[in-house]
Coordinates of C-alpha atoms (C1' of nucleotides) in Angstrom, one line a residue:
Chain A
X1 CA 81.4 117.2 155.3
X2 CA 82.1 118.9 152.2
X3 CA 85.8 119.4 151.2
X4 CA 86.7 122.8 150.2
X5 CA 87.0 123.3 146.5
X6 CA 86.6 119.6 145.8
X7 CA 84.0 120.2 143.6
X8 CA 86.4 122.5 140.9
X9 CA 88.7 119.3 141.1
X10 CA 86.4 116.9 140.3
X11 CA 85.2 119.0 137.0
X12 CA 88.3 120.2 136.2
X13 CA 89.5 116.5 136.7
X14 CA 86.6 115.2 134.7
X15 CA 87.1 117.8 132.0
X16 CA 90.7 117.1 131.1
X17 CA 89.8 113.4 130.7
X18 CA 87.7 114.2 128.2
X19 CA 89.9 116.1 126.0
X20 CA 91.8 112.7 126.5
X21 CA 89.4 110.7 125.7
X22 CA 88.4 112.8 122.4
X23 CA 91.9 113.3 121.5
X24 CA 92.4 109.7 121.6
X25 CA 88.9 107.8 120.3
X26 CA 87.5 111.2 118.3
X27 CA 84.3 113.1 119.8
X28 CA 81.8 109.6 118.7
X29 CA 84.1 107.3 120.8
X30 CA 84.4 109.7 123.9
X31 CA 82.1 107.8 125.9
X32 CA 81.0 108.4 129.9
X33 CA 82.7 105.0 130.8
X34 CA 85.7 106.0 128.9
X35 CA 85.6 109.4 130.6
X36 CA 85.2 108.1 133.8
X37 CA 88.2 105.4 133.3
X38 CA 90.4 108.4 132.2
X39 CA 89.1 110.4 134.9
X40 CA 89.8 107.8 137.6
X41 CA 86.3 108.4 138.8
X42 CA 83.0 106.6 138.4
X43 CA 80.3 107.1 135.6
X44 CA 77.9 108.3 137.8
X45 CA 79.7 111.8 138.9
X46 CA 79.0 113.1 135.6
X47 CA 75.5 113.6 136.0
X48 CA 76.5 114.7 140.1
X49 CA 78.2 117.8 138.3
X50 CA 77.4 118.5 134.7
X51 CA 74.1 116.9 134.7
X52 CA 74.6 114.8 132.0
X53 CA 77.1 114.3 129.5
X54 CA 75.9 117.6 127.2
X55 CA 76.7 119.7 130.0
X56 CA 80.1 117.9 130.6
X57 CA 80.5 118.7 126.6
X58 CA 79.9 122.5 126.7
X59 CA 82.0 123.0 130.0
X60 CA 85.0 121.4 128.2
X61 CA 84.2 123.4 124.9
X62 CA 84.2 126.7 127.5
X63 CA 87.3 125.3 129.3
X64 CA 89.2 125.6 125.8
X65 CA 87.5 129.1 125.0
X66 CA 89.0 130.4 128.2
X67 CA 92.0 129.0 127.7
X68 CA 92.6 130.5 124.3
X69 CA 91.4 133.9 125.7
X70 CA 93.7 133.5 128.6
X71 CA 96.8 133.4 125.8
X72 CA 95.7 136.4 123.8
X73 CA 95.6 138.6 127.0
X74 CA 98.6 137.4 127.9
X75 CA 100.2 137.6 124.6
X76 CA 98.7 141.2 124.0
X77 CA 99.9 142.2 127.4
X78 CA 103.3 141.6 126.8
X79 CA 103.8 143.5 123.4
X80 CA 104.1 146.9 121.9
X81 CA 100.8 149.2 121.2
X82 CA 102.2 149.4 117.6
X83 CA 99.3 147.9 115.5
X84 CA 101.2 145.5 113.4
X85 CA 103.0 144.3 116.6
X86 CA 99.5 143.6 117.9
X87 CA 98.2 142.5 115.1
X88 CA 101.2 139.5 115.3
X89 CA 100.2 139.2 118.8
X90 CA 97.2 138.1 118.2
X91 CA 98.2 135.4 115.3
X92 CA 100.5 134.3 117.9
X93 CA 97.4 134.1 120.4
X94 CA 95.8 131.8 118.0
X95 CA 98.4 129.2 117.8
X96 CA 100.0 129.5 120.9
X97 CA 99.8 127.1 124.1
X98 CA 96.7 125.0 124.6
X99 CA 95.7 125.4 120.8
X100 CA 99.3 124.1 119.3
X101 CA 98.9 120.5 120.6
X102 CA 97.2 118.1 118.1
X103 CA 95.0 117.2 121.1
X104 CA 93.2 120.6 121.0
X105 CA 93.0 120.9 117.5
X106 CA 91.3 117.6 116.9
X107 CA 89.0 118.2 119.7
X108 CA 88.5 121.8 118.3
X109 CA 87.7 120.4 115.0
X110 CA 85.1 117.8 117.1
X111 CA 83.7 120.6 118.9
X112 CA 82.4 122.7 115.5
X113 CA 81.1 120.0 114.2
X114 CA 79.1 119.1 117.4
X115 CA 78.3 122.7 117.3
X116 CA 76.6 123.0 114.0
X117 CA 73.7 121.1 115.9
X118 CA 73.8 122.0 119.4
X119 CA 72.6 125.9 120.4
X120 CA 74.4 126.5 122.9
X121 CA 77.9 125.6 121.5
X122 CA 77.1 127.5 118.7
X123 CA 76.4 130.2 120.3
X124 CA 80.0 129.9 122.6
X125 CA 81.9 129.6 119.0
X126 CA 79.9 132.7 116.9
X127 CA 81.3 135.0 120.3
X128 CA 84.4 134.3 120.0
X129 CA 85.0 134.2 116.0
X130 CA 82.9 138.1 116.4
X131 CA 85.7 138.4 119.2
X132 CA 88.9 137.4 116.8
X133 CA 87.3 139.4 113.8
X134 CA 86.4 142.6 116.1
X135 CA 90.2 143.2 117.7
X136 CA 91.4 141.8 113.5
X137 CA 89.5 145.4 112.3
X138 CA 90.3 147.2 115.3
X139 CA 94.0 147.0 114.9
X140 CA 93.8 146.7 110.8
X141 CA 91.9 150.0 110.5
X142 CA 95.0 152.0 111.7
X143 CA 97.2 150.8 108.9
X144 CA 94.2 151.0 106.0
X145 CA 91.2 151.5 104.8
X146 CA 88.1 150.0 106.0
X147 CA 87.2 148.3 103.1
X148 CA 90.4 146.7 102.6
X149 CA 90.8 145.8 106.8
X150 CA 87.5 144.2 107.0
X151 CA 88.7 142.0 104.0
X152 CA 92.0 141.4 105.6
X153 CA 90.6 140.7 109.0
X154 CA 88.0 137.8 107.3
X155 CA 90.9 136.6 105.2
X156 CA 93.0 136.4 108.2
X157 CA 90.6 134.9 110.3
X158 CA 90.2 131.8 107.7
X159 CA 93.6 131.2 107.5
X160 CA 94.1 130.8 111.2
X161 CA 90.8 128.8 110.8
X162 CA 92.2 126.7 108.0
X163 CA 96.1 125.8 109.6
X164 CA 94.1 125.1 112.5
X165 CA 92.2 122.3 110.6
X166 CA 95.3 121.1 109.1
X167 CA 96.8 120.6 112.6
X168 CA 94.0 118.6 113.4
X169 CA 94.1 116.2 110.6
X170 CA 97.8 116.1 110.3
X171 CA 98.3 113.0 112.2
X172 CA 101.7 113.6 113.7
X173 CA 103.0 117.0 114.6
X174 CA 102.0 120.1 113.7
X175 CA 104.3 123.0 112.9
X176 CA 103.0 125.8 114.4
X177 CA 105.5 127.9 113.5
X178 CA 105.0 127.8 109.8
X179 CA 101.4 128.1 110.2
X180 CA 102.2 131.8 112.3
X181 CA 105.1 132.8 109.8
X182 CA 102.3 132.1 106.8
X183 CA 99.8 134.1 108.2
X184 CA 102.2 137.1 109.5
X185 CA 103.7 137.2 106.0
X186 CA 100.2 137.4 104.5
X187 CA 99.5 140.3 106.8
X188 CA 102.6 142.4 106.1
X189 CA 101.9 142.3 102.2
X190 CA 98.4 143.4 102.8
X191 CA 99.7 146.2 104.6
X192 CA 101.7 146.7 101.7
X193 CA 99.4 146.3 99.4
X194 CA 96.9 148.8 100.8
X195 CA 99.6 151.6 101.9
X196 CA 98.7 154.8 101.5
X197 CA 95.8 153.9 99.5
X198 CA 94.0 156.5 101.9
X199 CA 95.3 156.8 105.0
Chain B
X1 CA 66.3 88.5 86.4
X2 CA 68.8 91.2 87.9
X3 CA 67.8 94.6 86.0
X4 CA 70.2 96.1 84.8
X5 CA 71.8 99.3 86.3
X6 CA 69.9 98.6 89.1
X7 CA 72.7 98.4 91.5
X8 CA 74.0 101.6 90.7
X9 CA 70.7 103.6 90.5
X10 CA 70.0 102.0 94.6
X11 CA 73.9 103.1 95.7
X12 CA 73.0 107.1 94.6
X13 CA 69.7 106.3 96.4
X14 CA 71.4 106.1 99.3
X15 CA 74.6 107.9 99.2
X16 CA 72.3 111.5 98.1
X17 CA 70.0 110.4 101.3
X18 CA 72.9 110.1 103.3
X19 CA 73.8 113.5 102.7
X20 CA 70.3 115.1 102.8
X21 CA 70.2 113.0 106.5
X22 CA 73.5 114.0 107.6
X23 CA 72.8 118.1 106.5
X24 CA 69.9 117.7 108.4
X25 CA 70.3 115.6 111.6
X26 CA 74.2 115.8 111.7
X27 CA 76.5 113.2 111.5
X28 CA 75.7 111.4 114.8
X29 CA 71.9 111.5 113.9
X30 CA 72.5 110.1 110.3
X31 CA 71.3 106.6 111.6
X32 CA 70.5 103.6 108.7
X33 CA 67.2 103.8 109.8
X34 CA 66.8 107.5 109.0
X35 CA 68.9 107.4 105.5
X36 CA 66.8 104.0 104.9
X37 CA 63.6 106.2 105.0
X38 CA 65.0 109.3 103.4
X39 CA 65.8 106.8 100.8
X40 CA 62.4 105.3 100.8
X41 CA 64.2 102.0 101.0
X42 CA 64.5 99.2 103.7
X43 CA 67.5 99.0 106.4
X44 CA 68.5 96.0 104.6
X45 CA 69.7 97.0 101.7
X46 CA 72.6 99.3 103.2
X47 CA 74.0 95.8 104.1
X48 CA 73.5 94.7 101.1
X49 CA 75.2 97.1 98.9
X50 CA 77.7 98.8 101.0
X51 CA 78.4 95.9 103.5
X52 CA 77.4 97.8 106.2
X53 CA 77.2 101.9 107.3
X54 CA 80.9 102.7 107.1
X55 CA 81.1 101.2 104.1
X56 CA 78.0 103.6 102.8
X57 CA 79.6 106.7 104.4
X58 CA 82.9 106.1 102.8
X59 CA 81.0 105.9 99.4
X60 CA 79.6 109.5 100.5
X61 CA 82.8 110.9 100.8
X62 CA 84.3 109.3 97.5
X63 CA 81.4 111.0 95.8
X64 CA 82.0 113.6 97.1
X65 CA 85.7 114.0 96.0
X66 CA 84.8 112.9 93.0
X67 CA 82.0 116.3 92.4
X68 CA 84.8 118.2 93.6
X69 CA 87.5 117.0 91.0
X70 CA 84.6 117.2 88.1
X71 CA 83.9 120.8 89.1
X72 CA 87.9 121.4 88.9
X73 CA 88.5 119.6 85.5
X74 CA 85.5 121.2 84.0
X75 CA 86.5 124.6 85.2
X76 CA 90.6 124.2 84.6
X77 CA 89.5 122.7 81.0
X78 CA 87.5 126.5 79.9
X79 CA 90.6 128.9 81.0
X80 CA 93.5 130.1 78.8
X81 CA 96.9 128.5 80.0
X82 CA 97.9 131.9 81.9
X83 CA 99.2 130.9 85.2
X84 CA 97.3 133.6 86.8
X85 CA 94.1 132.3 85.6
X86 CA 95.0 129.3 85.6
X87 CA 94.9 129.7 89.7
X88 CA 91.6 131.7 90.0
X89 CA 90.2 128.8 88.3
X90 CA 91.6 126.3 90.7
X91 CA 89.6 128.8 93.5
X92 CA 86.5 129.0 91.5
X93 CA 86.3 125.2 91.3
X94 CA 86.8 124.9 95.2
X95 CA 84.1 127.2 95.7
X96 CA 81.1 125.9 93.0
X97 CA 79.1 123.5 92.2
X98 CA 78.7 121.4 95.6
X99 CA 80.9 123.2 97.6
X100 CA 79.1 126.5 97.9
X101 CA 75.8 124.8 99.0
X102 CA 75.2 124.7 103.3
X103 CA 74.6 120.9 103.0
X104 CA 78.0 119.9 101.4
X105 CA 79.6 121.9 103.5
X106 CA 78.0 120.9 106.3
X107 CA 78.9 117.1 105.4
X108 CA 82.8 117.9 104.8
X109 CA 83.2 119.1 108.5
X110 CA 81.5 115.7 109.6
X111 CA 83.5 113.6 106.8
X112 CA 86.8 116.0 108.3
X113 CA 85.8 115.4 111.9
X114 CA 85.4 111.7 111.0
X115 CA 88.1 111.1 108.7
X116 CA 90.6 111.8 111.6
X117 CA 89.5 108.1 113.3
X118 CA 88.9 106.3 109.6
X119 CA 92.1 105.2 108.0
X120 CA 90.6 105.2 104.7
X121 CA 88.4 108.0 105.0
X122 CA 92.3 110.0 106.2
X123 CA 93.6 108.4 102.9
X124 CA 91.1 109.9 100.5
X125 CA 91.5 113.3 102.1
X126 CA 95.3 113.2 101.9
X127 CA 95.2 112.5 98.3
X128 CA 92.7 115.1 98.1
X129 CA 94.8 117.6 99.9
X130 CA 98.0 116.8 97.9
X131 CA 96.2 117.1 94.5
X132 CA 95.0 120.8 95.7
X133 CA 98.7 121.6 96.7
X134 CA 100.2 120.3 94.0
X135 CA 98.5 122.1 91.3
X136 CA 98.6 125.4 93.0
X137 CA 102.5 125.0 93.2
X138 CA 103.1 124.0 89.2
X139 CA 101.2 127.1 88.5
X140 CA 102.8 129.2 91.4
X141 CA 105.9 128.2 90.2
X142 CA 105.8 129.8 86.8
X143 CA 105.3 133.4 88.5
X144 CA 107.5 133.2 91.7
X145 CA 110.7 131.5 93.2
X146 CA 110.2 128.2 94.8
X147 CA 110.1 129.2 98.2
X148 CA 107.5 131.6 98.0
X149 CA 105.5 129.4 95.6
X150 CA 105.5 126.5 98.0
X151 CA 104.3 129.2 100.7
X152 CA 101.7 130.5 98.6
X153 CA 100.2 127.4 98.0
X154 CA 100.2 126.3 101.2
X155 CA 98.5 129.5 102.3
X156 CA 95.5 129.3 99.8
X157 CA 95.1 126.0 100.5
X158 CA 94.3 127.0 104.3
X159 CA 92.2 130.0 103.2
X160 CA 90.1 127.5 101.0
X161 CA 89.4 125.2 103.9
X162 CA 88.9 127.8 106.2
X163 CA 86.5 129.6 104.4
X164 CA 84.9 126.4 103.9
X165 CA 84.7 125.9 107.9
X166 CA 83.2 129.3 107.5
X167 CA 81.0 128.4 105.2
X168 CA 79.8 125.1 107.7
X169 CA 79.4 127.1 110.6
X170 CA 77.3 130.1 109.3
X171 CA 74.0 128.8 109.9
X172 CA 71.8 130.8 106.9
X173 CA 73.5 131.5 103.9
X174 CA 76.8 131.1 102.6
X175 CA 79.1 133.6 100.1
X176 CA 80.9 131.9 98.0
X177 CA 81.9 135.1 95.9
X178 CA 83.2 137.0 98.6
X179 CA 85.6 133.8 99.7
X180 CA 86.6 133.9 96.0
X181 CA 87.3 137.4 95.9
X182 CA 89.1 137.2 99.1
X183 CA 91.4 134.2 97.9
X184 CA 91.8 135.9 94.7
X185 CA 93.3 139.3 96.1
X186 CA 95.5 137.6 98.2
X187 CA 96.7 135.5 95.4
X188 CA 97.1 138.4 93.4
X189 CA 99.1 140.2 96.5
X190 CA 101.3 137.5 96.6
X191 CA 102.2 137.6 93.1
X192 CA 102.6 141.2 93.3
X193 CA 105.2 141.2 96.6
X194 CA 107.1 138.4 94.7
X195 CA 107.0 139.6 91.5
X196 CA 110.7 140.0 89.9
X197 CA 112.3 138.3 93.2
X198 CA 114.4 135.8 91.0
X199 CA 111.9 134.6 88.1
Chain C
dT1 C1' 50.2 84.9 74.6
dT2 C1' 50.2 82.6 79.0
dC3 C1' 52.1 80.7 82.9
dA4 C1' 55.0 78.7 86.0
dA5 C1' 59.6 78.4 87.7
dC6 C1' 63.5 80.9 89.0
dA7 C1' 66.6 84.2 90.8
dA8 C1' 67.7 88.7 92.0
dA9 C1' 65.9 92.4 94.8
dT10 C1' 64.0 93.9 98.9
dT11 C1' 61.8 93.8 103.2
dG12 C1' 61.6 94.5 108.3
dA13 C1' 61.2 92.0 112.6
dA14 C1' 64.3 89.9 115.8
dC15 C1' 68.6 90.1 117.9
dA16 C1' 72.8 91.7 120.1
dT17 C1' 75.4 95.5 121.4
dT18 C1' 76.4 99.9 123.2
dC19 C1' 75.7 103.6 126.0
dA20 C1' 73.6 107.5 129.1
dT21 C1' 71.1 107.8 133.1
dT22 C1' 69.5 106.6 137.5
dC23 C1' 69.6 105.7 142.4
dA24 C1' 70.0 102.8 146.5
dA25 C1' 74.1 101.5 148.9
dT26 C1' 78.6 102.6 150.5
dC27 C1' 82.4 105.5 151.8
dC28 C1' 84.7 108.9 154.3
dA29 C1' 86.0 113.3 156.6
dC30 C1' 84.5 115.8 160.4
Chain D
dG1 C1' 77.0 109.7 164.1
dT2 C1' 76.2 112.7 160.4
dG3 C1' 75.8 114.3 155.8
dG4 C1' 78.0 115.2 151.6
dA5 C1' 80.8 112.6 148.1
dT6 C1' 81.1 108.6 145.4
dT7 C1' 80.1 104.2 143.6
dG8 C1' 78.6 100.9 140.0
dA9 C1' 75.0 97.6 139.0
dA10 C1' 70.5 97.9 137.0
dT11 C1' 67.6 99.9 133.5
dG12 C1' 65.9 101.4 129.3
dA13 C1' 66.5 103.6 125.0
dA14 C1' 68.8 103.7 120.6
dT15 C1' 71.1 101.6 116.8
dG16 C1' 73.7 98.4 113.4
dT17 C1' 73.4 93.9 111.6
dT18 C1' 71.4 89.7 110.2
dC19 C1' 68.5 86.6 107.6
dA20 C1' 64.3 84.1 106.6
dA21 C1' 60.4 85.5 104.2
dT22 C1' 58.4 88.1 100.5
dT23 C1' 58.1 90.7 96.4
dT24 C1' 59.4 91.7 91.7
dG25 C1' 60.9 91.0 87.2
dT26 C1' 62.7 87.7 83.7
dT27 C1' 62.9 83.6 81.1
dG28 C1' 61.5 80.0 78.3
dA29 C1' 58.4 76.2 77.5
dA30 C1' 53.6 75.1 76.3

DNA sequence: TTCAACAAATTGAACATTCATTCAATCCAC
DNA sequence: GTGGATTGAATGAATGTTCAATTTGTTGAA
């Protein structure tokens, strides 16, 4: 018979080794056989739960969507409703847990490039950059102008974007923290910039 | 009798279908079969001038850098000596020419994603990287303290890349301007919140 | 000028390798 | 014993490379 929840092991295993396996050989060299060896499965369970390898693909792309949405609720949960304290929060979000690790950020970088040609994945990424820009704005627009917070929040957004990229070709380790002080410094001189321009 | 030039007329052949494959069928579907017809040339001859289809991709990306550091002479070469300008002409340079078009930017992410598993492709991009830095810093230097300076720099040079990303991902069109503009305000914020710190 | 020899340039079919998928056989908990 | 869970060898498709054959342009002697 059946074992209960077996099934969310076996993807959940199966997912993990293929962050492995693209951390280590890079998103061409991430194979089925090499998943299955990292997996300490066999090849043909892929197709048993994800139907294929694409479908193994986009559920560990969503795995690392949820994962980063999991750290900005937590992160936003835990601070202040002042809006530059949230605004923080969020940077903090972005380069906190899963996303600090040059494993995620060189599969990251794999996964928009794989993106750029598969629907679907595109689709997963263009929500959750509208997501990032949306709460950007929301908390931005309480400290200026519109014109000026829609500018910041895009700005912002690229930088995260950009230190993100750097992470993943930075061979070694990453410094996180400089990448957060960067973009928190940025964001208190645009406040400064645009104070009281309207208000 | 070899005619001459030959050789090099065949290698742009192929490196410009290389791109115009890769901006199209990505860079897993940039097979030598499809750049050999986009070419209108035979499989062969990729062996035969490139010694094979990593040594054709990594001409790609040399050309590449090499557009980029024509557009940034050429651009650094018709601006007074004014720090100031001086740096908005550094971000003009990393937003024409090749840059600004979808299929360049397209084939950085893939030369990025695959650079990070290519020793030589990672070399060229450090170098790449460290030229960028280093001439945002001399000029950074001559309007703020070092600190600052070195963070400045290191902040553009994120924003450039991640509006690049940007620039990948968004499927239509691309705006370059506004990615100036936004890297030029901030560079202009950042002079402004460190202006008179030390100097 | 003409033509034949020559060599570089180019071709593309054949080959070898890699990889995703399939599915009949096996395993294992109940 | 039963049925879902798992295996992994077989299969076929895709792709990079090779190299013998062919084409193309040049040279120099007649």
């Amino acid at each position: 018979m059946a074992r209960p929840g077996i099934e969310s092991i076996r993807r959940q295993q199966l997912i993990d080794a293929t962050l492995s396996v693209i951390e280590t050989h890079g998103f061409q060299g991430a194979t089925i056989g090499k998943i299955a060896a990292a997996s300490e499965l066999s090849v043909g369970i892929v197709s048993h739960y994800f139907g294929g390898k694409q479908g193994l693909l986009e559920a560990t792309m969503r795995y690392l969507l949820s994962c980063l949405q999991q750290d900005a609720s937590r992160l936003m949960a835990s601070r202040p409703s002042n809006p530059r304290e949230s605004l923080m929060a969020i940077v903090d979000a972005n380069f906190s847990g899963v996303q600090t690790h040059a494993q995620s950020a060189k599969t990251w970088l794999a996964f928009w490039t794989q993106a750029m040609h598969s629907p679907e994945l595109m689709r997963l990424q263009r929500v959750n950059e509208r997501r990032l820009l949306s709460n950007l704005i929301f908390h931005l627009r309480q400290l200026m102008p519109p014109g000026p917070a829609q500018a910041t929040a895009q700005t912002v957004a690229a930088m995260i974007d950009g230190f993100w990229l750097r992470a993943a070709m930075s061979e070694g380790r990453i410094e996180p923290d400089q990448a957060v002080a960067l973009c928190k410094t940025y964001i208190d001189q645009a406040i400064q910039a645009n104070n009281g321009a309207s208000k």
